[in-house]
mmCIF file with all atom_site columns, C-alpha atoms in Angstrom:
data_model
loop_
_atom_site.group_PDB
_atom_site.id
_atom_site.type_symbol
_atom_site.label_atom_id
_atom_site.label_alt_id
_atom_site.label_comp_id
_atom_site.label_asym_id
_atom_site.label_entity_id
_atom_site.label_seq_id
_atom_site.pdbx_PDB_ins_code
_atom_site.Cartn_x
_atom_site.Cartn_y
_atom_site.Cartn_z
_atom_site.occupancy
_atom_site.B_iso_or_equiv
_atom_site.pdbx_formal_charge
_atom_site.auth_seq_id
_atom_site.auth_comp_id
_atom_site.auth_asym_id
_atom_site.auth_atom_id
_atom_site.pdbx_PDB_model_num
ATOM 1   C CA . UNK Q 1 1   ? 0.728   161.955 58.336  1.00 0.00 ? 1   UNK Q CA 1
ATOM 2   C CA . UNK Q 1 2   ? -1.487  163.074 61.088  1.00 0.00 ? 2   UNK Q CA 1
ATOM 3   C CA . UNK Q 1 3   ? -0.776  166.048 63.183  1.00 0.00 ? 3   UNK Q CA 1
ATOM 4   C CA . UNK Q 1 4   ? -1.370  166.014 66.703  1.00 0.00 ? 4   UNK Q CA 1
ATOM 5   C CA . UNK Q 1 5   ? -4.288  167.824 66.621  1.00 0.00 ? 5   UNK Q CA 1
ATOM 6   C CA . UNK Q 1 6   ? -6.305  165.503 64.337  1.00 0.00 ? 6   UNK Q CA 1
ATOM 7   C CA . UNK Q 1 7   ? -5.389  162.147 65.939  1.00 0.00 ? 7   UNK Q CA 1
ATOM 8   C CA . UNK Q 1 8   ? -5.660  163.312 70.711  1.00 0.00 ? 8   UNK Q CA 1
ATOM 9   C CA . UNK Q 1 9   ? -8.674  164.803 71.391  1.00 0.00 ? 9   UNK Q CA 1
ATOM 10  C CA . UNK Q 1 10  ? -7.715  168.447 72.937  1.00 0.00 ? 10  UNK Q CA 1
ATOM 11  C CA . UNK Q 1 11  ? -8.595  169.081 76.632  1.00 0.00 ? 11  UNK Q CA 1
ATOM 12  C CA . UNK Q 1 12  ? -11.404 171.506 76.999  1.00 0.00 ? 12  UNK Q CA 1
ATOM 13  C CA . UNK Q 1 13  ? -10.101 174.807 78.031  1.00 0.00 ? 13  UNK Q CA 1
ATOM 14  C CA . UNK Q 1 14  ? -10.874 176.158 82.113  1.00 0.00 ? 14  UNK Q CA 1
ATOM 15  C CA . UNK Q 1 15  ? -13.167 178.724 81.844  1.00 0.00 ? 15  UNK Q CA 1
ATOM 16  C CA . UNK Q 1 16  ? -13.521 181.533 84.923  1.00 0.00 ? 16  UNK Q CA 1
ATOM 17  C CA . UNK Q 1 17  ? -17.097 182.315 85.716  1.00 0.00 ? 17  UNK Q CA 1
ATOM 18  C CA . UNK Q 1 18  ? -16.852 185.860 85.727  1.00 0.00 ? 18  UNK Q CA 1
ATOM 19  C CA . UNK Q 1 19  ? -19.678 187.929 87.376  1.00 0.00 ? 19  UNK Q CA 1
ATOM 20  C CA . UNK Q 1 20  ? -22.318 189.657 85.009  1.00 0.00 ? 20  UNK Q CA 1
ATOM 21  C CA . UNK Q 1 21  ? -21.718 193.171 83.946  1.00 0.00 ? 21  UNK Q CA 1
ATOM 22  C CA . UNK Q 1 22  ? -24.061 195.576 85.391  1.00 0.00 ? 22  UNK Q CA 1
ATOM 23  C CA . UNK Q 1 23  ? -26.812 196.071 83.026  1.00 0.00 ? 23  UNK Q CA 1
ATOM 24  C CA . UNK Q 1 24  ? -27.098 192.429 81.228  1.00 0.00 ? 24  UNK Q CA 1
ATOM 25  C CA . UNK Q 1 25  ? -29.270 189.725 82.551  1.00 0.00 ? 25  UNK Q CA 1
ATOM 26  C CA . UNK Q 1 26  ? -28.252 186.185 82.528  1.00 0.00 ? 26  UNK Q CA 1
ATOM 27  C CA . UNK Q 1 27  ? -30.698 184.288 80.476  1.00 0.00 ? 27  UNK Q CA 1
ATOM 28  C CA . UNK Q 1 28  ? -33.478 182.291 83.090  1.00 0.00 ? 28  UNK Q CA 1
ATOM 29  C CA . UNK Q 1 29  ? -35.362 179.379 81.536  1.00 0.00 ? 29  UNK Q CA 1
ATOM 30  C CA . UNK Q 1 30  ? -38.889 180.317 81.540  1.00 0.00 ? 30  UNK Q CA 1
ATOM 31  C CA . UNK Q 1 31  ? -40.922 178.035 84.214  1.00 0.00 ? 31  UNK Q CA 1
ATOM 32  C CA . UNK Q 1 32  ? -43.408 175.714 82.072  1.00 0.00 ? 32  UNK Q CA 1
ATOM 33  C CA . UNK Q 1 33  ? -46.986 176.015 83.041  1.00 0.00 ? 33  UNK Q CA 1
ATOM 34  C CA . UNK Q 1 34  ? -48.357 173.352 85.401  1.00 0.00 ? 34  UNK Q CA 1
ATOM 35  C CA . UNK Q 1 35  ? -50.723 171.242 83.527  1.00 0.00 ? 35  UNK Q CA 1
ATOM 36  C CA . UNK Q 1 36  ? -54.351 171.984 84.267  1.00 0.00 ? 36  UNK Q CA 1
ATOM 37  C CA . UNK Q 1 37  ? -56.559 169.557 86.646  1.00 0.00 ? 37  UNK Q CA 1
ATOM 38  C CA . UNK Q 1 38  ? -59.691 168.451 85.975  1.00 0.00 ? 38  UNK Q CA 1
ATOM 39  C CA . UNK Q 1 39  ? -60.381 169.887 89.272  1.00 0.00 ? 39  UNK Q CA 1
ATOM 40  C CA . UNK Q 1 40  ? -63.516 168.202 91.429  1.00 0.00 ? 40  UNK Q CA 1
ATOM 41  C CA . UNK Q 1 41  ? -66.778 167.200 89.190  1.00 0.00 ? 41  UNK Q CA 1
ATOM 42  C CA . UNK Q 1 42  ? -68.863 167.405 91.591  1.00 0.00 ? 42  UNK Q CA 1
ATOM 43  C CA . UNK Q 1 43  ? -68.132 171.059 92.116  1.00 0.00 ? 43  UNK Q CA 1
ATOM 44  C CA . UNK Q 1 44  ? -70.808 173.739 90.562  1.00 0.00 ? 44  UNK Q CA 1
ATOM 45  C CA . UNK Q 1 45  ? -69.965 174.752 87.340  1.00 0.00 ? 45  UNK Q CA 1
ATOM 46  C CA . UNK Q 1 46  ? -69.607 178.143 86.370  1.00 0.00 ? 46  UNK Q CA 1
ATOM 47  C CA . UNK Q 1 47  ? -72.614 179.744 84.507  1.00 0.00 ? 47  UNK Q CA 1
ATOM 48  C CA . UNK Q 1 48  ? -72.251 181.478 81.425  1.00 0.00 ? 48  UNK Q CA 1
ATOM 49  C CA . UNK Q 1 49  ? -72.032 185.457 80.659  1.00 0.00 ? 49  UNK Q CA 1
ATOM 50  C CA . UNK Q 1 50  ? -75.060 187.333 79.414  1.00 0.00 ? 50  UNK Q CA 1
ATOM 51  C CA . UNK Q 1 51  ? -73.920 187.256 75.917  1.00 0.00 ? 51  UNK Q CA 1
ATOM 52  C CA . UNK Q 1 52  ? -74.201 183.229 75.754  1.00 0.00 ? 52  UNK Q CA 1
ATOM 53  C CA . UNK Q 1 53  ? -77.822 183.363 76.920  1.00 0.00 ? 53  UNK Q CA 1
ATOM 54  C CA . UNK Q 1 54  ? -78.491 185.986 74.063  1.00 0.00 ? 54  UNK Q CA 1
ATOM 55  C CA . UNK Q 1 55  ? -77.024 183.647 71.695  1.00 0.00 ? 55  UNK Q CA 1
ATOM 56  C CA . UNK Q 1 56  ? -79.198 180.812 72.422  1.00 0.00 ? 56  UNK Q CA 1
ATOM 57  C CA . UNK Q 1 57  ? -82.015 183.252 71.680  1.00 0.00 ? 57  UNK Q CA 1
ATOM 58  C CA . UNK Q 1 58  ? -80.429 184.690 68.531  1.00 0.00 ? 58  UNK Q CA 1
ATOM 59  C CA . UNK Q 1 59  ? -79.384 181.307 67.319  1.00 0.00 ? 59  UNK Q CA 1
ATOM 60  C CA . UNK Q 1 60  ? -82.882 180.117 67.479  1.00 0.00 ? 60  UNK Q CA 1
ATOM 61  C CA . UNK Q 1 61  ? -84.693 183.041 65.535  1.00 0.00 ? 61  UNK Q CA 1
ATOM 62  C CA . UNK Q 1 62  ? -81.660 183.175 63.091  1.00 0.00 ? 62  UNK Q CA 1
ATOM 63  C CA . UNK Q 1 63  ? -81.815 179.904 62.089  1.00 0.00 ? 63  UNK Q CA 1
ATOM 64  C CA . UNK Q 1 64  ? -85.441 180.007 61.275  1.00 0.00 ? 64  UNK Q CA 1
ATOM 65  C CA . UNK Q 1 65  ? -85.072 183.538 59.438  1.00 0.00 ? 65  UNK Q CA 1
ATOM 66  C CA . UNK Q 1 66  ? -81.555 181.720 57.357  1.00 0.00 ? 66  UNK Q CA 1
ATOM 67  C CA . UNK Q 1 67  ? -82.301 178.323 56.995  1.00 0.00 ? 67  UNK Q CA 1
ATOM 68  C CA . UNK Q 1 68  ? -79.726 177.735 54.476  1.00 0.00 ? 68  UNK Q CA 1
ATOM 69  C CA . UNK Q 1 69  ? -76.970 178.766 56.601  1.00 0.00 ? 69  UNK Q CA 1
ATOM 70  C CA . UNK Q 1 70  ? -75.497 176.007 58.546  1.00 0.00 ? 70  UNK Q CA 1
ATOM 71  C CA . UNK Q 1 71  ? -72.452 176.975 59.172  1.00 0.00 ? 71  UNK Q CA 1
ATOM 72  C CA . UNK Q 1 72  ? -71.696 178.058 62.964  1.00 0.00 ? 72  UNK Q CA 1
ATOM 73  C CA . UNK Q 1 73  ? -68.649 180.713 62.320  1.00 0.00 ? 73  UNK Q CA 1
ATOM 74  C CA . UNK Q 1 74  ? -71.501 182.855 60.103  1.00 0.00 ? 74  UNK Q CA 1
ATOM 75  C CA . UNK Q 1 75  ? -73.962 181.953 62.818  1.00 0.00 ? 75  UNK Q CA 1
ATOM 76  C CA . UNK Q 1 76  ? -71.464 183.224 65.533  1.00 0.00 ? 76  UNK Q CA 1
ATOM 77  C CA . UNK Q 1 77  ? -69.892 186.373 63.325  1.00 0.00 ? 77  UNK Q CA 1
ATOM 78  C CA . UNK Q 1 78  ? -74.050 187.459 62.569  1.00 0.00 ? 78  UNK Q CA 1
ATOM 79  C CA . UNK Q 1 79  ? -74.483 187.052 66.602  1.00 0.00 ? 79  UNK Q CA 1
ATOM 80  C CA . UNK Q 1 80  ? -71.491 188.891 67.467  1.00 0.00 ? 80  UNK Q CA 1
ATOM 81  C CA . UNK Q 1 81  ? -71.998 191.791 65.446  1.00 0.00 ? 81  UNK Q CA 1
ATOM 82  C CA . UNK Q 1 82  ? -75.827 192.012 66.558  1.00 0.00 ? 82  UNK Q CA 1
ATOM 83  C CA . UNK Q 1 83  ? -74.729 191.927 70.147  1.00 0.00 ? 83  UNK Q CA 1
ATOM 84  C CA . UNK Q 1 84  ? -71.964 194.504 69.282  1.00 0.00 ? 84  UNK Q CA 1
ATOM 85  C CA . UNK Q 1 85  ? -74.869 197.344 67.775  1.00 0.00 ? 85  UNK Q CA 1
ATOM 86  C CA . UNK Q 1 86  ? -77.642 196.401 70.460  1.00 0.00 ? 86  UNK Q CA 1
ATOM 87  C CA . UNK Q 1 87  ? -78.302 198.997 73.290  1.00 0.00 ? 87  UNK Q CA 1
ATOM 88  C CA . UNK Q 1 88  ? -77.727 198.303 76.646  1.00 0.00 ? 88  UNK Q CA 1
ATOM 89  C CA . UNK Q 1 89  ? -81.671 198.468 76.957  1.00 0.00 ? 89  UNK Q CA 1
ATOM 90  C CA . UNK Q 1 90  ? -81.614 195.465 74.940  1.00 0.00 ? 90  UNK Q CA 1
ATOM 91  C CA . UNK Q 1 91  ? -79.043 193.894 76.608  1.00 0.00 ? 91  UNK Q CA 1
ATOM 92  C CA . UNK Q 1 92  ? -80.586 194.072 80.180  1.00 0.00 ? 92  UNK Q CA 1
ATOM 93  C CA . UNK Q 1 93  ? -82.576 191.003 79.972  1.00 0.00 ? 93  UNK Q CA 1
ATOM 94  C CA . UNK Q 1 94  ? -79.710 189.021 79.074  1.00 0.00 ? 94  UNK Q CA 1
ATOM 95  C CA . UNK Q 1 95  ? -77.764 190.402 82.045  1.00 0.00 ? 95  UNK Q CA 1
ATOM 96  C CA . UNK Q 1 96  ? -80.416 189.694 84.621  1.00 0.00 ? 96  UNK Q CA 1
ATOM 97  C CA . UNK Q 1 97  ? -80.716 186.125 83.697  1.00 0.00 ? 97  UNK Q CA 1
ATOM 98  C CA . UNK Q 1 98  ? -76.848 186.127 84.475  1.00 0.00 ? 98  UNK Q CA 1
ATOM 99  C CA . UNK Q 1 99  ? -76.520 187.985 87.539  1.00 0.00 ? 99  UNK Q CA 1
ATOM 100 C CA . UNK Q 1 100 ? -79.370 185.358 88.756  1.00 0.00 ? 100 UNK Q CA 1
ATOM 101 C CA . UNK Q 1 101 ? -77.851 182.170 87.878  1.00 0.00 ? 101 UNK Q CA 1
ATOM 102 C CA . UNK Q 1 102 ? -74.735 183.943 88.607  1.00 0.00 ? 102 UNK Q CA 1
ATOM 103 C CA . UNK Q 1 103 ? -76.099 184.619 92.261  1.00 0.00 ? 103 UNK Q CA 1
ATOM 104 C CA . UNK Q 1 104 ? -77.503 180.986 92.245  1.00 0.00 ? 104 UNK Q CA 1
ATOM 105 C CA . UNK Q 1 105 ? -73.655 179.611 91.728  1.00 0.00 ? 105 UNK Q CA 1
ATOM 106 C CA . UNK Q 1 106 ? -72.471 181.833 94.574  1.00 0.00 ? 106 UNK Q CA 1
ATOM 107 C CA . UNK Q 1 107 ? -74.369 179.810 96.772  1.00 0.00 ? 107 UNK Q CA 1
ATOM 108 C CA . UNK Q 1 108 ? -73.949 176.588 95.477  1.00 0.00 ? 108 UNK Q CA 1
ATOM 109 C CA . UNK Q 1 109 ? -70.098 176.871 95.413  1.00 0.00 ? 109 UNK Q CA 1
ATOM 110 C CA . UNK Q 1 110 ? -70.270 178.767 98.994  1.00 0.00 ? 110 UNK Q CA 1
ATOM 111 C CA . UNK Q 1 111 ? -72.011 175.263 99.993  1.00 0.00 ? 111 UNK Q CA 1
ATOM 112 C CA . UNK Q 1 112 ? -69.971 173.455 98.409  1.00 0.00 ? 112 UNK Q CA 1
ATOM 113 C CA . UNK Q 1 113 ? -67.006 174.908 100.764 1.00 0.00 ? 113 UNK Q CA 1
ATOM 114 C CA . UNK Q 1 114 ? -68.687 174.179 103.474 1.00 0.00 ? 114 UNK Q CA 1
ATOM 115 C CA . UNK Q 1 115 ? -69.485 170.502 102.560 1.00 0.00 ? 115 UNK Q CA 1
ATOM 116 C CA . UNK Q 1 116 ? -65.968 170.264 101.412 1.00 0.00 ? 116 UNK Q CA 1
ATOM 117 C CA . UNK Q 1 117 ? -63.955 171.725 104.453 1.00 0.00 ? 117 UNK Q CA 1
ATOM 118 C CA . UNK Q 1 118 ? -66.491 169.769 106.872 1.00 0.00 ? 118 UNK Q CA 1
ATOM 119 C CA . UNK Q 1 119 ? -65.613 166.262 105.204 1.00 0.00 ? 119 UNK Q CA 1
ATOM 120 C CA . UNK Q 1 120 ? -68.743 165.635 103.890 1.00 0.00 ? 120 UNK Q CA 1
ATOM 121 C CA . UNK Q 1 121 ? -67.638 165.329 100.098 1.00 0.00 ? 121 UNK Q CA 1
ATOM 122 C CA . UNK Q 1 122 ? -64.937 162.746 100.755 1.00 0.00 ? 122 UNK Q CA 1
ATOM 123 C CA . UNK Q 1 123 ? -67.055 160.583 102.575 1.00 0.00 ? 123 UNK Q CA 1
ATOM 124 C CA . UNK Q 1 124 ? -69.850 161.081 99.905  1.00 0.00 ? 124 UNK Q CA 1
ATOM 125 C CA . UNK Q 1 125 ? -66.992 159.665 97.608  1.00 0.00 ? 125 UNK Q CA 1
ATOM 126 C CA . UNK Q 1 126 ? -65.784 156.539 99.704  1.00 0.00 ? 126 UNK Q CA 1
#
């Protein structure tokens, strides 16, 4: 025979919410990141840093020097640890070439503001 138990389902005890105790923190659910736009294509892109323009150079003379390496994680490891022992002398060309196509983004993205707050771009589009 079946007890009571086992045949009504039992009603769910009342539960008091009680207030936190000072000291413990009541579990929050972390917010989930927003998913990332594509954002506008016909805005200027970002230019690299001084260490990718080095790396077109070193990836050029490295491959001629190795030609049996064709891998691009030994290419990249060689090319860090180059650009790791260079001197800053060495380095300066590299940054220049930045800091100008760096400066040359500054302005293309400051007219692109402009364009974009004045209505230009949206009309462009339509």
């Amino acid at each position: 025979m079946k007890t009571r138990s086992q045949t009504v389902w039992p009603k769910p005890l009342r539960t008091l919410e009680l207030e936190p105790r000072p000291g413990s923190h009541k579990r929050r659910p972390r917010p989930r990141p927003k998913p990332a736009g594509k954002g506008d294509p016909r805005a200027p892109k970002k230019p690299p840093s001084a260490f990718f323009y080095f790396m077109d150079d070193f990836r050029k003379t490295y491959q001629q020097e190795n030609p049996s390496v064709k891998s691009l994680q030994e290419i990249g490891k060689a090319c860090g640890e180059k650009w790791n022992t260079m001197a800053f002398e060495e380095k300066v060309k590299y940054y220049d070439i930045a800091t100008e196509k760096r400066a040359e983004f500054e302005k293309a993205r400051i007219e692109y503001n402009k364009k974009k707050e004045s209505g230009e771009l949206s009309e462009e589009s339509n």
